[in-house]
Short mmCIF file of C-alpha atoms in Angstrom, two decimals:
data_model
loop_
_atom_site.label_atom_id
_atom_site.label_comp_id
_atom_site.label_asym_id
_atom_site.label_seq_id
_atom_site.Cartn_x
_atom_site.Cartn_y
_atom_site.Cartn_z
CA MET A 1 -6.21 -65.13 5.59
CA ILE A 2 -6.35 -61.94 8.15
CA THR A 3 -5.21 -58.63 6.13
CA ILE A 4 -4.12 -55.80 7.92
CA LYS A 5 -4.64 -52.53 6.28
CA SER A 6 -2.29 -49.61 5.19
CA SER A 7 -3.42 -46.30 5.42
CA LYS A 8 -3.97 -46.12 1.50
CA GLU A 9 -6.38 -49.17 2.13
CA ILE A 10 -8.03 -47.49 5.07
CA GLU A 11 -8.92 -44.39 3.13
CA LYS A 12 -10.55 -46.28 0.96
CA MET A 13 -12.52 -48.46 3.42
CA LYS A 14 -13.81 -45.30 5.04
CA GLU A 15 -15.27 -43.90 1.53
CA ALA A 16 -17.07 -47.36 1.13
CA CYS A 17 -18.31 -47.03 4.66
CA ARG A 18 -19.17 -43.47 4.25
CA ILE A 19 -21.45 -44.39 1.29
CA THR A 20 -23.08 -47.32 3.33
CA ALA A 21 -23.72 -44.93 6.21
CA THR A 22 -25.58 -42.41 4.01
CA VAL A 23 -27.54 -44.82 2.58
CA HIS A 24 -29.11 -45.88 6.01
CA LYS A 25 -29.48 -42.60 6.64
CA GLU A 26 -31.90 -42.22 3.77
CA ILE A 27 -33.37 -45.24 4.07
CA GLU A 28 -34.68 -44.37 7.45
CA LYS A 29 -36.37 -41.38 6.47
CA GLU A 30 -38.43 -43.68 3.86
CA ILE A 31 -39.00 -46.57 6.28
CA LYS A 32 -42.90 -46.07 7.11
CA PRO A 33 -46.31 -48.08 6.79
CA GLY A 34 -47.41 -48.68 3.17
CA VAL A 35 -43.86 -48.74 1.52
CA SER A 36 -42.35 -52.03 -0.20
CA THR A 37 -39.07 -53.60 0.54
CA TYR A 38 -38.64 -53.07 -2.95
CA GLN A 39 -38.91 -49.51 -2.93
CA LEU A 40 -36.35 -49.32 -0.20
CA ASP A 41 -33.93 -51.61 -2.37
CA LYS A 42 -34.13 -49.05 -5.35
CA ILE A 43 -33.40 -46.10 -3.13
CA ALA A 44 -30.36 -47.83 -2.09
CA GLU A 45 -29.26 -48.63 -5.29
CA LYS A 46 -29.81 -45.18 -6.59
CA ILE A 47 -27.77 -43.67 -3.70
CA ILE A 48 -24.92 -46.31 -3.78
CA ARG A 49 -24.39 -45.46 -7.71
CA GLU A 50 -24.68 -42.04 -7.54
CA ASN A 51 -21.81 -42.07 -4.99
CA GLY A 52 -19.55 -43.95 -7.41
CA GLY A 53 -20.27 -47.18 -5.68
CA ILE A 54 -21.36 -50.70 -6.48
CA PRO A 55 -24.08 -52.65 -4.65
CA ALA A 56 -21.77 -55.41 -3.64
CA GLN A 57 -24.53 -57.86 -2.25
CA LYS A 58 -26.48 -57.72 -5.87
CA GLY A 59 -25.59 -60.98 -7.79
CA TYR A 60 -23.69 -62.32 -4.89
CA SER A 61 -23.39 -66.09 -4.80
CA SER A 62 -23.97 -68.31 -1.95
CA GLY A 63 -22.15 -71.07 -3.46
CA VAL A 64 -25.02 -73.64 -2.75
CA LYS A 65 -25.73 -75.19 -6.16
CA GLY A 66 -29.32 -74.69 -7.01
CA VAL A 67 -29.76 -71.43 -5.38
CA MET A 68 -30.12 -68.10 -7.25
CA ASP A 69 -27.34 -65.22 -6.70
CA PHE A 70 -28.63 -62.72 -4.42
CA PRO A 71 -30.66 -60.70 -6.58
CA ALA A 72 -30.93 -57.13 -4.73
CA THR A 73 -28.96 -54.32 -3.33
CA ILE A 74 -29.98 -54.52 0.11
CA CYS A 75 -31.15 -57.53 2.49
CA ALA A 76 -34.48 -56.41 3.98
CA SER A 77 -35.76 -58.96 6.99
CA VAL A 78 -39.16 -58.12 8.50
CA ASN A 79 -40.45 -59.11 12.12
CA ASP A 80 -39.19 -62.94 12.22
CA GLU A 81 -36.93 -62.88 9.48
CA VAL A 82 -33.53 -62.62 10.75
CA ILE A 83 -31.14 -61.93 7.68
CA HIS A 84 -31.04 -62.13 4.09
CA GLY A 85 -34.70 -61.14 3.64
CA ILE A 86 -35.03 -60.96 -0.34
CA PRO A 87 -36.89 -57.24 -0.94
CA SER A 88 -40.06 -57.47 -2.75
CA LYS A 89 -43.30 -55.52 -4.28
CA LYS A 90 -45.28 -57.98 -2.37
CA VAL A 91 -43.72 -57.19 0.89
CA ILE A 92 -45.50 -54.02 2.22
CA LEU A 93 -44.46 -52.45 5.49
CA LYS A 94 -47.45 -52.12 7.95
CA GLU A 95 -47.66 -49.95 11.74
CA GLY A 96 -45.85 -52.19 14.24
CA ASP A 97 -43.38 -54.25 11.94
CA ILE A 98 -39.77 -53.87 12.38
CA VAL A 99 -37.55 -54.43 9.45
CA SER A 100 -33.70 -55.10 9.48
CA ILE A 101 -31.63 -53.30 6.30
CA ASP A 102 -28.36 -54.91 5.56
CA LEU A 103 -26.11 -53.41 2.89
CA VAL A 104 -22.75 -53.43 1.67
CA THR A 105 -20.95 -50.88 -0.76
CA LEU A 106 -17.88 -51.78 -3.00
CA LYS A 107 -16.00 -48.62 -3.86
CA ASP A 108 -12.43 -48.83 -5.31
CA GLY A 109 -12.27 -52.44 -4.43
CA TYR A 110 -13.02 -52.14 -0.66
CA ASN A 111 -16.48 -52.97 1.22
CA GLY A 112 -18.01 -51.07 3.73
CA ASP A 113 -20.71 -53.12 5.53
CA ALA A 114 -23.87 -52.14 7.89
CA ALA A 115 -26.80 -53.14 9.06
CA ARG A 116 -29.88 -51.68 11.24
CA THR A 117 -33.22 -52.48 12.57
CA TYR A 118 -35.79 -50.12 12.07
CA ASN A 119 -39.08 -49.84 13.60
CA VAL A 120 -42.22 -48.97 11.16
CA GLY A 121 -44.55 -46.77 13.26
CA LYS A 122 -45.36 -47.35 16.65
CA ILE A 123 -43.90 -50.83 18.15
CA ASP A 124 -44.66 -52.59 21.14
CA LYS A 125 -42.17 -52.29 24.49
CA GLN A 126 -40.90 -55.73 23.91
CA THR A 127 -40.05 -55.47 20.78
CA GLN A 128 -38.18 -51.62 21.33
CA LYS A 129 -36.34 -53.84 23.92
CA LEU A 130 -35.09 -56.34 21.05
CA LEU A 131 -34.14 -53.37 19.06
CA ASP A 132 -32.09 -51.45 22.05
CA VAL A 133 -30.51 -54.81 23.52
CA THR A 134 -29.32 -55.94 20.03
CA LYS A 135 -27.57 -52.15 19.14
CA GLN A 136 -26.21 -52.25 23.00
CA ALA A 137 -24.85 -55.36 22.30
CA PHE A 138 -22.49 -54.30 19.26
CA PHE A 139 -21.60 -51.22 21.69
CA GLU A 140 -20.56 -54.07 24.50
CA GLY A 141 -18.61 -56.12 22.02
CA ILE A 142 -16.45 -53.28 20.61
CA LYS A 143 -15.34 -52.13 24.30
CA PHE A 144 -13.08 -55.33 23.51
CA ALA A 145 -12.31 -54.36 20.19
CA LYS A 146 -8.75 -53.01 20.80
CA LYS A 147 -5.00 -54.07 20.28
CA GLY A 148 -4.24 -57.24 22.57
CA TYR A 149 -7.62 -58.09 23.12
CA ARG A 150 -8.85 -61.54 21.39
CA VAL A 151 -11.98 -62.03 18.98
CA GLY A 152 -13.40 -64.25 21.68
CA ASP A 153 -13.29 -61.17 24.18
CA ILE A 154 -15.59 -59.59 21.60
CA SER A 155 -18.06 -62.65 21.01
CA HIS A 156 -18.45 -63.32 24.84
CA ALA A 157 -19.12 -59.62 25.72
CA ILE A 158 -21.96 -59.68 23.11
CA GLY A 159 -23.56 -63.14 24.14
CA GLU A 160 -23.69 -62.25 27.70
CA TYR A 161 -25.35 -59.20 27.30
CA VAL A 162 -27.85 -60.49 25.11
CA LYS A 163 -28.45 -63.39 27.12
CA LYS A 164 -28.70 -61.06 30.68
CA ASN A 165 -31.51 -59.20 28.64
CA GLY A 166 -33.43 -62.61 28.05
CA PHE A 167 -33.11 -62.79 24.24
CA SER A 168 -31.03 -65.20 22.15
CA VAL A 169 -28.17 -64.80 19.82
CA VAL A 170 -27.63 -66.67 16.56
CA LYS A 171 -25.07 -69.11 16.50
CA GLU A 172 -25.11 -70.30 12.61
CA PHE A 173 -23.98 -66.97 11.41
CA GLN A 174 -21.50 -64.26 12.51
CA GLY A 175 -19.53 -61.27 12.10
CA HIS A 176 -16.36 -61.15 10.00
CA GLY A 177 -13.23 -59.53 8.53
CA ILE A 178 -13.58 -57.06 5.50
CA GLY A 179 -11.84 -55.19 2.82
CA ARG A 180 -11.41 -56.30 -0.43
CA GLN A 181 -13.74 -59.01 0.01
CA MET A 182 -16.95 -58.86 1.93
CA HIS A 183 -16.13 -61.68 3.85
CA GLU A 184 -12.61 -62.15 5.07
CA ASP A 185 -11.21 -63.91 8.28
CA PRO A 186 -11.46 -63.99 11.11
CA GLY A 187 -14.98 -65.20 11.86
CA ILE A 188 -16.44 -63.30 15.00
CA PRO A 189 -19.31 -65.11 16.39
CA ASN A 190 -21.89 -63.76 18.95
CA PHE A 191 -21.17 -66.00 21.88
CA GLY A 192 -17.89 -67.43 22.95
CA LYS A 193 -15.25 -67.78 25.49
CA GLU A 194 -12.93 -64.90 26.84
CA GLY A 195 -9.36 -65.30 25.70
CA ARG A 196 -9.99 -67.21 22.51
CA GLY A 197 -9.26 -66.95 19.23
CA ILE A 198 -6.89 -64.29 17.06
CA ARG A 199 -5.32 -61.38 18.78
CA LEU A 200 -6.43 -58.19 17.65
CA GLU A 201 -3.96 -55.65 15.91
CA PRO A 202 -4.13 -52.36 14.52
CA GLY A 203 -5.06 -52.10 10.94
CA MET A 204 -7.70 -54.97 11.06
CA THR A 205 -11.36 -54.16 9.67
CA LEU A 206 -13.95 -55.93 11.06
CA ALA A 207 -17.70 -56.17 10.76
CA ILE A 208 -19.23 -56.73 14.04
CA GLU A 209 -23.05 -57.70 13.94
CA PRO A 210 -25.12 -59.28 16.72
CA MET A 211 -28.04 -60.76 15.11
CA VAL A 212 -30.74 -61.17 18.16
CA ILE A 213 -34.15 -63.29 18.55
CA MET A 214 -36.77 -62.65 20.97
CA GLY A 215 -37.24 -66.39 21.54
CA ASN A 216 -34.74 -69.24 21.40
CA SER A 217 -31.79 -69.35 19.28
CA ALA A 218 -33.07 -71.91 16.55
CA ILE A 219 -33.40 -70.69 12.94
CA LEU A 220 -34.66 -72.29 9.47
CA GLN A 221 -34.00 -71.01 6.21
CA LEU A 222 -36.70 -70.67 3.82
CA ASP A 223 -37.08 -72.23 0.15
CA ASP A 224 -35.87 -69.25 -1.47
CA GLY A 225 -32.34 -70.50 -0.35
CA TRP A 226 -31.54 -66.83 1.37
CA THR A 227 -34.13 -65.95 3.99
CA ILE A 228 -33.44 -66.83 7.34
CA VAL A 229 -36.11 -67.11 9.84
CA SER A 230 -36.39 -67.74 13.72
CA GLU A 231 -38.05 -71.41 14.32
CA ASP A 232 -40.69 -70.15 16.74
CA GLY A 233 -41.85 -67.39 14.97
CA SER A 234 -40.70 -64.39 17.24
CA ASN A 235 -39.30 -61.16 16.25
CA ALA A 236 -35.23 -60.74 15.35
CA ALA A 237 -33.32 -57.89 14.96
CA HIS A 238 -29.70 -57.23 13.61
CA TYR A 239 -27.11 -54.37 14.15
CA GLU A 240 -23.78 -53.92 12.31
CA ASN A 241 -21.04 -51.65 11.66
CA THR A 242 -17.58 -51.91 10.23
CA ILE A 243 -14.56 -51.06 12.50
CA LEU A 244 -11.09 -50.16 12.40
CA ILE A 245 -8.69 -51.65 15.21
CA THR A 246 -6.26 -48.81 16.06
CA GLU A 247 -3.91 -48.26 18.69
CA LYS A 248 -6.26 -46.96 20.81
CA GLU A 249 -10.18 -47.08 20.88
CA PRO A 250 -11.86 -48.88 17.71
CA LYS A 251 -12.99 -46.50 15.02
CA ILE A 252 -16.54 -47.16 13.93
CA LEU A 253 -16.43 -46.32 10.07
CA THR A 254 -20.22 -46.87 9.16
CA ILE A 255 -21.65 -44.24 11.54
#
């Protein structure tokens, strides 16, 4: 069910999103060669809890029998890991890596969701292009995140921009509505046809999140039941914000 948020609910969403944005700002400072993804996870959890929030992803169930609940505050996906990487003391970042950090804060019953892909030290030009295109794909998409447009208009803009730049979008995972639940309707694919899907209305809150692979779009799931990797081993990037549909331009809540 698609929910239209009241002004009171939007204020709560803004606070959850503010905490999420704060965590990203602090984590970015800590990303360097020699740091483990476990360390980043602990930093994130500390900031969320100090701000009165709850790490929404910690203990999240995939709904798949036999797969453990997600054990960490952040998803930390390195290089060819697309999404849902599990932080570990064994995963030590090194010069030239990229790492995607996806995190959700729950505060006063509402969620704020954002993801970024960060460089670890100096990265090569093609990998930097991947990061730049993934981020810009988000902004291409939200040009259509306005009253009267449809979800398919966002999806089409993202997919075409990524394709034009020689990369591939992940098709099995998508953006989503967000509010009291981390994942609400509508689903927002990163590809599609213009003029399709539900029409956007003020008060909708959406998590729009291009997931882009340098090679082809095929993915695999690792045996941990969570981590998604590119099938061809090429690098992947992820950029996401929670936004609010208004009477005019969309408002980004997690920046």
